[in-house]
Short mmCIF file of C-alpha atoms in Angstrom, two decimals:
data_model
loop_
_atom_site.label_atom_id
_atom_site.label_comp_id
_atom_site.label_asym_id
_atom_site.label_seq_id
_atom_site.Cartn_x
_atom_site.Cartn_y
_atom_site.Cartn_z
CA MET A 1230 17.53 4.09 23.96
CA SER A 1231 21.01 2.49 23.74
CA PRO A 1232 21.62 -0.22 26.24
CA ARG A 1233 25.21 0.53 26.46
CA PRO A 1234 25.55 4.47 27.38
CA ASP A 1235 29.43 4.11 27.33
CA GLN A 1236 29.33 3.83 23.66
CA PRO A 1237 27.72 6.65 21.78
CA SER A 1238 26.20 5.97 18.43
CA ARG A 1239 28.67 7.79 16.31
CA GLN A 1240 31.36 5.18 17.48
CA ARG A 1241 29.02 2.38 16.98
CA THR A 1242 28.73 3.05 13.25
CA GLY A 1243 32.55 2.61 12.97
CA ARG A 1244 32.20 -0.93 14.12
CA ARG A 1245 34.51 -3.37 12.45
CA PRO A 1246 32.78 -5.09 9.48
CA GLY A 1247 34.45 -8.43 10.35
CA ASN A 1248 34.62 -11.53 8.21
CA PRO A 1249 32.28 -11.23 5.38
CA GLU A 1250 31.16 -15.03 5.44
CA THR A 1251 30.59 -14.83 9.15
CA ARG A 1252 28.77 -11.61 8.86
CA GLU A 1253 26.44 -12.98 6.26
CA ALA A 1254 25.83 -16.07 8.17
CA ILE A 1255 24.78 -14.19 11.19
CA LEU A 1256 22.58 -11.85 8.93
CA ALA A 1257 20.86 -14.83 7.41
CA ALA A 1258 20.23 -16.59 10.69
CA ALA A 1259 18.81 -13.18 12.04
CA ARG A 1260 16.51 -12.77 9.08
CA ALA A 1261 15.18 -16.44 9.77
CA ALA A 1262 14.67 -16.05 13.50
CA PHE A 1263 13.04 -12.57 13.18
CA ALA A 1264 10.62 -13.71 10.69
CA GLU A 1265 9.87 -17.14 12.44
CA ARG A 1266 9.84 -16.03 16.08
CA GLY A 1267 9.24 -12.39 15.85
CA TYR A 1268 11.68 -9.72 17.10
CA ASP A 1269 10.80 -9.70 20.83
CA ALA A 1270 11.05 -13.45 21.02
CA THR A 1271 14.47 -13.62 19.29
CA PRO A 1272 17.48 -13.29 21.70
CA ILE A 1273 20.74 -12.61 20.26
CA ARG A 1274 22.09 -15.94 21.54
CA ALA A 1275 19.51 -17.88 19.46
CA VAL A 1276 20.83 -16.07 16.36
CA ALA A 1277 24.44 -16.70 17.32
CA ALA A 1278 23.58 -20.47 17.81
CA ALA A 1279 21.89 -20.66 14.40
CA ALA A 1280 24.99 -19.04 12.84
CA GLY A 1281 27.26 -21.27 14.80
CA VAL A 1282 29.06 -18.37 16.40
CA ASP A 1283 29.54 -16.89 19.84
CA PRO A 1284 26.86 -14.25 21.00
CA ALA A 1285 29.84 -11.88 21.70
CA LEU A 1286 30.77 -11.93 18.14
CA VAL A 1287 27.22 -10.97 17.06
CA HIS A 1288 27.45 -7.90 19.40
CA HIS A 1289 30.89 -7.09 18.18
CA TYR A 1290 29.83 -7.06 14.63
CA PHE A 1291 26.36 -5.46 14.85
CA GLY A 1292 25.76 -4.07 18.52
CA ALA A 1293 22.49 -4.21 19.94
CA LYS A 1294 19.49 -6.42 18.79
CA GLU A 1295 17.76 -3.47 17.10
CA GLU A 1296 20.91 -2.71 15.11
CA LEU A 1297 21.20 -6.36 14.05
CA PHE A 1298 17.55 -6.22 12.92
CA ARG A 1299 18.20 -3.10 10.61
CA ALA A 1300 21.37 -4.78 9.29
CA ALA A 1301 19.42 -8.10 8.55
CA MET A 1302 16.79 -6.13 6.74
CA ALA A 1303 19.38 -3.62 5.03
CA ILE A 1304 17.25 -0.73 6.52
CA PRO A 1305 19.12 2.54 5.93
CA ILE A 1306 17.63 4.61 8.53
CA ASP A 1307 17.78 4.51 12.36
CA PRO A 1308 14.28 4.68 13.84
CA ALA A 1309 15.78 5.32 17.39
CA GLU A 1310 17.19 8.57 16.00
CA LEU A 1311 14.45 9.43 13.61
CA VAL A 1312 11.37 8.93 15.65
CA PRO A 1313 12.22 11.35 18.35
CA ARG A 1314 12.95 13.91 15.75
CA VAL A 1315 9.43 13.32 14.39
CA LEU A 1316 7.98 13.62 17.97
CA ALA A 1317 9.97 16.61 18.89
CA GLY A 1318 8.07 20.04 19.04
CA GLY A 1319 4.84 18.77 20.58
CA ALA A 1320 1.97 16.26 19.52
CA GLY A 1321 0.00 18.81 17.76
CA GLU A 1322 1.72 18.71 14.42
CA VAL A 1323 3.14 15.20 14.51
CA GLY A 1324 1.00 14.03 11.63
CA GLU A 1325 2.49 16.59 9.22
CA ARG A 1326 5.97 15.94 10.48
CA LEU A 1327 5.72 12.33 10.19
CA VAL A 1328 4.47 12.54 6.48
CA ARG A 1329 7.51 14.96 5.77
CA THR A 1330 9.95 12.69 7.51
CA PHE A 1331 8.87 9.56 5.48
CA LEU A 1332 8.83 11.58 2.24
CA ALA A 1333 12.39 12.97 2.94
CA VAL A 1334 13.67 9.36 3.58
CA TRP A 1335 11.95 8.00 0.46
CA ASP A 1336 13.03 10.88 -1.75
CA SER A 1337 16.51 10.63 -0.54
CA PRO A 1338 19.10 8.26 -2.25
CA VAL A 1339 18.46 5.62 0.55
CA GLY A 1340 14.70 5.57 -0.27
CA ALA A 1341 15.21 3.26 -3.12
CA ALA A 1342 16.17 0.69 -0.56
CA ALA A 1343 12.96 1.33 1.34
CA VAL A 1344 10.70 1.15 -1.79
CA ALA A 1345 12.60 -2.11 -2.59
CA LEU A 1346 11.67 -3.50 0.84
CA LEU A 1347 7.93 -2.59 0.42
CA ARG A 1348 7.94 -4.41 -2.92
CA SER A 1349 9.64 -7.37 -1.50
CA ALA A 1350 7.12 -7.53 1.47
CA VAL A 1351 4.29 -7.64 -0.78
CA SER A 1352 5.58 -10.41 -2.91
CA ASN A 1353 7.35 -12.47 -0.29
CA GLN A 1354 5.44 -13.67 2.92
CA TRP A 1355 8.68 -13.90 4.73
CA THR A 1356 9.67 -10.30 4.15
CA ALA A 1357 6.19 -9.28 4.84
CA ARG A 1358 6.56 -10.85 8.37
CA LEU A 1359 9.85 -9.02 8.77
CA LEU A 1360 8.41 -5.71 7.70
CA ARG A 1361 5.63 -6.11 10.14
CA GLU A 1362 8.00 -6.79 12.93
CA PHE A 1363 10.15 -3.94 12.14
CA LEU A 1364 6.95 -1.63 11.70
CA THR A 1365 5.54 -2.77 15.01
CA THR A 1366 8.51 -2.99 17.26
CA GLN A 1367 10.86 -0.21 15.76
CA ILE A 1368 8.57 2.49 14.57
CA LEU A 1369 4.83 2.28 15.88
CA ARG A 1370 5.89 1.14 19.33
CA ARG A 1371 8.40 4.22 19.76
CA VAL A 1372 6.02 6.63 18.30
CA LEU A 1373 2.95 5.36 20.48
CA ASP A 1374 5.06 5.12 23.59
CA GLN A 1375 6.21 8.78 23.40
CA LEU A 1376 2.70 10.10 22.63
CA ASP A 1377 1.24 8.82 25.89
CA LEU A 1378 -1.77 7.48 24.43
CA ASP A 1379 -4.61 5.25 25.89
CA PRO A 1380 -2.97 1.85 25.82
CA ALA A 1381 -6.34 0.18 24.65
CA GLU A 1382 -6.44 2.42 21.49
CA ALA A 1383 -2.60 2.74 20.90
CA PRO A 1384 -2.39 -0.50 18.59
CA LEU A 1385 -5.33 0.49 16.30
CA ARG A 1386 -3.99 4.07 16.03
CA GLY A 1387 -0.58 2.87 15.08
CA ALA A 1388 -1.83 0.53 12.39
CA LEU A 1389 -4.12 2.94 10.85
CA VAL A 1390 -0.95 5.23 10.63
CA ALA A 1391 0.73 2.35 8.71
CA THR A 1392 -2.18 1.97 6.27
CA GLN A 1393 -1.98 5.60 5.28
CA ILE A 1394 1.83 5.87 5.06
CA ALA A 1395 2.26 2.51 3.14
CA GLY A 1396 -0.44 3.59 0.76
CA LEU A 1397 1.22 6.74 0.21
CA ALA A 1398 4.52 5.06 -0.39
CA MET A 1399 2.76 2.59 -2.82
CA MET A 1400 0.81 5.09 -4.89
CA ARG A 1401 3.76 7.59 -5.15
CA TYR A 1402 6.78 5.36 -5.70
CA VAL A 1403 5.38 2.01 -6.91
CA ILE A 1404 2.14 2.55 -8.88
CA ARG A 1405 3.06 6.20 -9.59
CA LEU A 1406 -0.50 7.44 -9.42
CA GLU A 1407 -0.61 11.24 -10.47
CA PRO A 1408 -0.83 13.80 -9.09
CA VAL A 1409 0.45 12.12 -5.89
CA ALA A 1410 3.44 10.66 -7.60
CA SER A 1411 4.79 14.44 -8.55
CA ALA A 1412 3.09 16.24 -5.56
CA SER A 1413 5.43 18.36 -3.44
CA PRO A 1414 6.25 17.21 0.19
CA ASP A 1415 4.50 20.45 1.07
CA THR A 1416 1.16 19.35 -0.71
CA LEU A 1417 1.25 15.73 0.77
CA ALA A 1418 2.16 17.03 4.27
CA ALA A 1419 -0.82 19.45 4.27
CA THR A 1420 -3.32 16.85 2.90
CA ILE A 1421 -2.27 13.71 4.42
CA GLY A 1422 -0.81 15.03 7.58
CA PRO A 1423 -4.21 15.88 9.09
CA THR A 1424 -5.26 12.09 8.58
CA VAL A 1425 -2.13 10.91 10.44
CA GLN A 1426 -2.67 13.43 13.01
CA ARG A 1427 -6.23 12.30 13.78
CA TYR A 1428 -5.19 8.44 13.58
CA LEU A 1429 -2.65 9.45 16.43
CA THR A 1430 -4.24 11.86 18.60
CA GLY A 1431 -7.73 12.69 17.37
CA PRO A 1432 -11.06 11.03 17.90
CA LEU A 1433 -10.82 7.78 16.21
CA GLU A 1434 -14.55 7.69 15.02
CA ALA A 1435 -16.58 10.42 13.36
CA SER A 1436 -18.82 12.17 15.93
CA MET B 1372 -22.89 3.54 -19.50
CA SER B 1373 -23.18 0.90 -22.24
CA PRO B 1374 -22.60 2.09 -25.75
CA ARG B 1375 -25.22 -0.41 -26.90
CA PRO B 1376 -28.51 0.38 -25.17
CA ASP B 1377 -30.17 -2.49 -26.95
CA GLN B 1378 -28.21 -4.97 -25.27
CA PRO B 1379 -28.86 -5.02 -21.43
CA SER B 1380 -26.15 -6.01 -19.11
CA ARG B 1381 -27.71 -9.20 -17.88
CA GLN B 1382 -27.56 -10.60 -21.39
CA ARG B 1383 -23.92 -9.47 -21.92
CA THR B 1384 -22.75 -11.75 -19.04
CA GLY B 1385 -24.09 -14.75 -21.23
CA ARG B 1386 -21.69 -13.80 -23.95
CA ARG B 1387 -20.34 -16.82 -25.72
CA PRO B 1388 -16.71 -17.68 -24.44
CA GLY B 1389 -15.55 -18.41 -27.90
CA ASN B 1390 -12.28 -20.42 -28.75
CA PRO B 1391 -10.08 -20.46 -25.92
CA GLU B 1392 -6.84 -19.67 -27.74
CA THR B 1393 -8.35 -16.77 -29.59
CA ARG B 1394 -9.76 -15.43 -26.55
CA GLU B 1395 -6.40 -15.66 -24.92
CA ALA B 1396 -4.68 -13.98 -27.61
CA ILE B 1397 -7.13 -11.27 -27.48
CA LEU B 1398 -6.56 -10.68 -23.72
CA ALA B 1399 -2.88 -10.76 -24.14
CA ALA B 1400 -3.00 -8.12 -26.72
CA ALA B 1401 -5.24 -6.17 -24.68
CA ARG B 1402 -3.07 -6.31 -21.56
CA ALA B 1403 -0.04 -5.17 -23.78
CA ALA B 1404 -1.84 -2.40 -25.43
CA PHE B 1405 -3.68 -1.04 -22.20
CA ALA B 1406 -0.12 -1.05 -20.32
CA GLU B 1407 1.75 0.44 -23.14
CA ARG B 1408 -0.70 3.22 -24.53
CA GLY B 1409 -3.10 3.59 -21.62
CA TYR B 1410 -6.77 2.76 -21.63
CA ASP B 1411 -8.14 5.77 -23.24
CA ALA B 1412 -5.63 5.70 -26.19
CA THR B 1413 -6.27 2.24 -27.00
CA PRO B 1414 -9.01 1.41 -29.28
CA ILE B 1415 -10.62 -2.13 -29.60
CA ARG B 1416 -9.48 -2.29 -33.22
CA ALA B 1417 -5.87 -1.88 -32.24
CA VAL B 1418 -6.22 -4.79 -29.73
CA ALA B 1419 -7.95 -6.69 -32.61
CA ALA B 1420 -5.10 -6.03 -35.09
CA ALA B 1421 -2.50 -7.18 -32.51
CA ALA B 1422 -4.30 -10.27 -31.93
CA GLY B 1423 -4.92 -10.89 -35.64
CA VAL B 1424 -8.69 -11.07 -35.49
CA ASP B 1425 -11.60 -8.86 -36.64
CA PRO B 1426 -12.89 -6.13 -34.08
CA ALA B 1427 -16.15 -7.41 -34.39
CA LEU B 1428 -14.86 -10.75 -32.83
CA VAL B 1429 -13.37 -8.77 -29.84
CA HIS B 1430 -16.80 -7.26 -29.35
CA HIS B 1431 -18.61 -10.43 -29.77
CA TYR B 1432 -16.43 -12.20 -26.97
CA PHE B 1433 -15.89 -9.35 -24.69
CA GLY B 1434 -18.58 -6.54 -25.31
CA ALA B 1435 -17.39 -2.96 -24.71
CA LYS B 1436 -13.80 -1.86 -24.00
CA GLU B 1437 -14.41 -1.58 -20.31
CA GLU B 1438 -15.49 -5.18 -20.11
CA LEU B 1439 -12.33 -6.13 -22.18
CA PHE B 1440 -10.22 -4.30 -19.85
CA ARG B 1441 -11.68 -6.15 -16.81
CA ALA B 1442 -11.43 -9.41 -18.51
CA ALA B 1443 -7.71 -8.77 -19.45
CA MET B 1444 -6.95 -7.87 -15.70
CA ALA B 1445 -9.11 -10.64 -14.53
CA ILE B 1446 -11.00 -8.28 -12.26
CA PRO B 1447 -14.04 -9.85 -10.75
CA ILE B 1448 -15.94 -6.83 -10.03
CA ASP B 1449 -17.82 -4.28 -12.33
CA PRO B 1450 -16.95 -0.74 -11.31
CA ALA B 1451 -19.84 0.60 -13.52
CA GLU B 1452 -22.25 -1.29 -11.39
CA LEU B 1453 -20.36 -0.86 -7.91
CA VAL B 1454 -19.56 2.83 -8.12
CA PRO B 1455 -22.94 4.06 -8.26
CA ARG B 1456 -24.13 1.85 -5.46
CA VAL B 1457 -21.09 3.48 -3.30
CA LEU B 1458 -22.54 6.85 -4.36
CA ALA B 1459 -26.15 6.28 -3.83
CA GLY B 1460 -27.59 7.97 -0.78
CA GLY B 1461 -25.87 11.28 -0.85
CA ALA B 1462 -22.18 12.38 -0.75
CA GLY B 1463 -22.28 12.85 3.04
CA GLU B 1464 -21.44 9.28 3.97
CA VAL B 1465 -19.65 8.18 0.87
CA GLY B 1466 -16.24 7.73 2.74
CA GLU B 1467 -17.76 5.15 4.99
CA ARG B 1468 -19.61 3.45 2.38
CA LEU B 1469 -16.50 3.34 0.01
CA VAL B 1470 -14.59 1.70 2.90
CA ARG B 1471 -17.36 -0.89 3.39
CA THR B 1472 -17.71 -1.70 -0.25
CA PHE B 1473 -14.12 -2.38 -0.64
CA LEU B 1474 -13.85 -4.50 2.36
CA ALA B 1475 -17.05 -6.43 1.31
CA VAL B 1476 -15.29 -7.17 -2.06
CA TRP B 1477 -11.95 -8.06 -0.48
CA ASP B 1478 -13.32 -10.20 2.31
CA SER B 1479 -15.54 -12.08 -0.10
CA PRO B 1480 -14.25 -15.14 -2.28
CA VAL B 1481 -13.33 -12.97 -5.14
CA GLY B 1482 -11.28 -10.78 -2.89
CA ALA B 1483 -8.27 -13.22 -3.33
CA ALA B 1484 -8.08 -12.03 -6.96
CA ALA B 1485 -7.99 -8.46 -6.08
CA VAL B 1486 -5.26 -9.03 -3.41
CA ALA B 1487 -3.19 -11.07 -6.21
CA LEU B 1488 -3.55 -7.95 -8.45
CA LEU B 1489 -2.25 -5.73 -5.77
CA ARG B 1490 0.71 -7.93 -5.05
CA SER B 1491 1.60 -8.36 -8.81
CA ALA B 1492 1.23 -4.55 -9.32
CA VAL B 1493 3.91 -3.96 -6.61
CA SER B 1494 6.48 -6.43 -8.29
CA ASN B 1495 5.64 -5.98 -11.79
CA GLN B 1496 5.91 -2.55 -13.54
CA TRP B 1497 3.57 -3.70 -16.29
CA THR B 1498 0.82 -4.68 -13.97
CA ALA B 1499 1.44 -1.54 -12.01
CA ARG B 1500 0.60 0.60 -15.06
CA LEU B 1501 -2.45 -1.49 -15.73
CA LEU B 1502 -3.57 -1.27 -12.21
CA ARG B 1503 -3.04 2.56 -12.50
CA GLU B 1504 -5.08 2.64 -15.60
CA PHE B 1505 -7.82 0.68 -14.00
CA LEU B 1506 -8.02 2.84 -10.88
CA THR B 1507 -7.89 6.12 -12.88
CA THR B 1508 -10.25 5.34 -15.65
CA GLN B 1509 -12.61 2.84 -14.05
CA ILE B 1510 -12.85 3.79 -10.50
CA LEU B 1511 -11.68 7.26 -9.52
CA ARG B 1512 -13.02 8.85 -12.82
CA ARG B 1513 -16.50 7.58 -12.07
CA VAL B 1514 -16.44 8.63 -8.47
CA LEU B 1515 -15.17 12.04 -9.19
CA ASP B 1516 -17.73 12.60 -11.96
CA GLN B 1517 -20.65 11.84 -9.85
CA LEU B 1518 -19.61 13.80 -6.78
CA ASP B 1519 -19.39 16.99 -8.87
CA LEU B 1520 -16.12 18.21 -7.44
CA ASP B 1521 -13.92 21.09 -8.44
CA PRO B 1522 -12.15 19.88 -11.54
CA ALA B 1523 -9.04 21.67 -10.55
CA GLU B 1524 -8.90 19.40 -7.22
CA ALA B 1525 -10.53 16.32 -8.37
CA PRO B 1526 -7.54 14.41 -9.36
CA LEU B 1527 -5.70 14.98 -6.24
CA ARG B 1528 -8.65 13.96 -4.15
CA GLY B 1529 -8.99 10.67 -6.13
CA ALA B 1530 -5.35 10.01 -5.87
CA LEU B 1531 -5.37 10.59 -2.07
CA VAL B 1532 -8.37 8.39 -1.68
CA ALA B 1533 -6.34 5.60 -3.50
CA THR B 1534 -3.39 6.02 -1.08
CA GLN B 1535 -5.73 5.38 1.81
CA ILE B 1536 -7.54 2.32 0.32
CA ALA B 1537 -4.43 0.83 -1.05
CA GLY B 1538 -2.54 1.02 2.24
CA LEU B 1539 -5.63 -0.39 3.88
CA ALA B 1540 -5.65 -3.42 1.45
CA MET B 1541 -1.72 -3.93 2.12
CA MET B 1542 -1.85 -3.84 5.78
CA ARG B 1543 -5.04 -6.03 6.11
CA TYR B 1544 -4.46 -8.42 3.55
CA VAL B 1545 -0.82 -8.60 2.53
CA ILE B 1546 1.29 -7.59 5.60
CA ARG B 1547 -1.39 -8.58 7.96
CA LEU B 1548 -0.72 -6.02 10.53
CA GLU B 1549 -2.91 -6.19 13.74
CA PRO B 1550 -5.23 -5.04 14.81
CA VAL B 1551 -6.26 -3.77 11.23
CA ALA B 1552 -5.90 -7.46 9.98
CA SER B 1553 -8.71 -8.73 12.13
CA ALA B 1554 -10.66 -5.46 12.78
CA SER B 1555 -14.32 -5.64 11.83
CA PRO B 1556 -15.33 -3.70 8.73
CA ASP B 1557 -17.60 -1.59 11.14
CA THR B 1558 -14.48 -0.46 12.97
CA LEU B 1559 -12.56 0.21 9.75
CA ALA B 1560 -15.54 2.05 8.06
CA ALA B 1561 -15.89 4.23 11.33
CA THR B 1562 -12.04 5.00 11.73
CA ILE B 1563 -10.94 5.24 8.15
CA GLY B 1564 -14.32 6.45 6.49
CA PRO B 1565 -13.95 9.88 7.79
CA THR B 1566 -10.45 10.12 6.11
CA VAL B 1567 -11.91 9.17 2.63
CA GLN B 1568 -14.67 11.60 3.32
CA ARG B 1569 -12.38 14.34 3.88
CA TYR B 1570 -10.32 13.45 0.78
CA LEU B 1571 -13.41 13.51 -1.52
CA THR B 1572 -15.62 16.36 0.03
CA GLY B 1573 -13.79 18.06 2.86
CA PRO B 1574 -11.25 20.87 3.10
CA LEU B 1575 -8.05 19.21 1.59
CA GLU B 1576 -5.71 21.03 3.81
CA ALA B 1577 -5.96 21.67 7.71
CA SER B 1578 -7.29 24.95 8.68
#
């Protein structure tokens, strides 16, 4: 997944933080560009130009575009690492594993940031666009690519999964509706997993 | 459902609006009480006392407690009327009909208020509590009562439905994730209806 196979991902996280003001200027420019143009249509050099720095500096501070995107949104997980883990072990139980993986991230210390992002996306149109870009290009596209789905159905399947997962996050962490708020990951994986599984690989409409 | 069978619901909607300041004081007191104590534990007389008016005046302006609750949250639909309509025609297609009913409300002119409520609930802990009370006491309780479900499973079934419906609202109206944002009600009822159906009446866990 990395465009630079000579630089393994462990090393990348040791990237030098750089000048805090320059760094923040780059992140602000990235947020604006990703929200306005979308992830795919935003080249690193446009972000660099908006921040008034050399593109090489953006690469030096943040690495590849997807890492810049995660840094700009303060997203503490790496979908490039997480998604393959969810999909490992065959497509038959991907629904349950996807629910378990999301719960593991949200229930962990970094989960607060994910919930904050969800809150912010709901009240702020700009963050909503960023979250949509993130979902589409960093998570759903990866999942759908690896499952080898009918391209005509794949976008709807991905978006349906997003409705169920986002609603689970909302009811469990934001609205705190019982018994979903305190249910065990096992219960939620067993009950919601089959929904995600059908959205991804099952017949889309009832027969 | 009405505690006063002598007063049919058509007549009630013609209720006199009353003094705007008194009316607003009652609504503010109702919002505070419902959020703090919950719907069930809030008697009309507590709202009246907090607003400094006679309980009879609250009844006179707003009618029964459930109508006061809807007025306090500016909820433009009447679950007491809507829920039986969803459940009419047998339990076998209730999932599809529930999705269609929600979409019809949200896609209508009053839908903007429902989406605003969802946004507010996500960013404001107080509105979140009110929305949770509304979901639980005004919608889910009615649906679950009429479906004659195993009481041990009913709360989880209701909360699971809420995760799917809230997530659909979020992705379609707030995040505007395609193709769910522009999908027809037919497509969404056909694809998401079976999920709601399983949460309500199907086996909860995959066999």
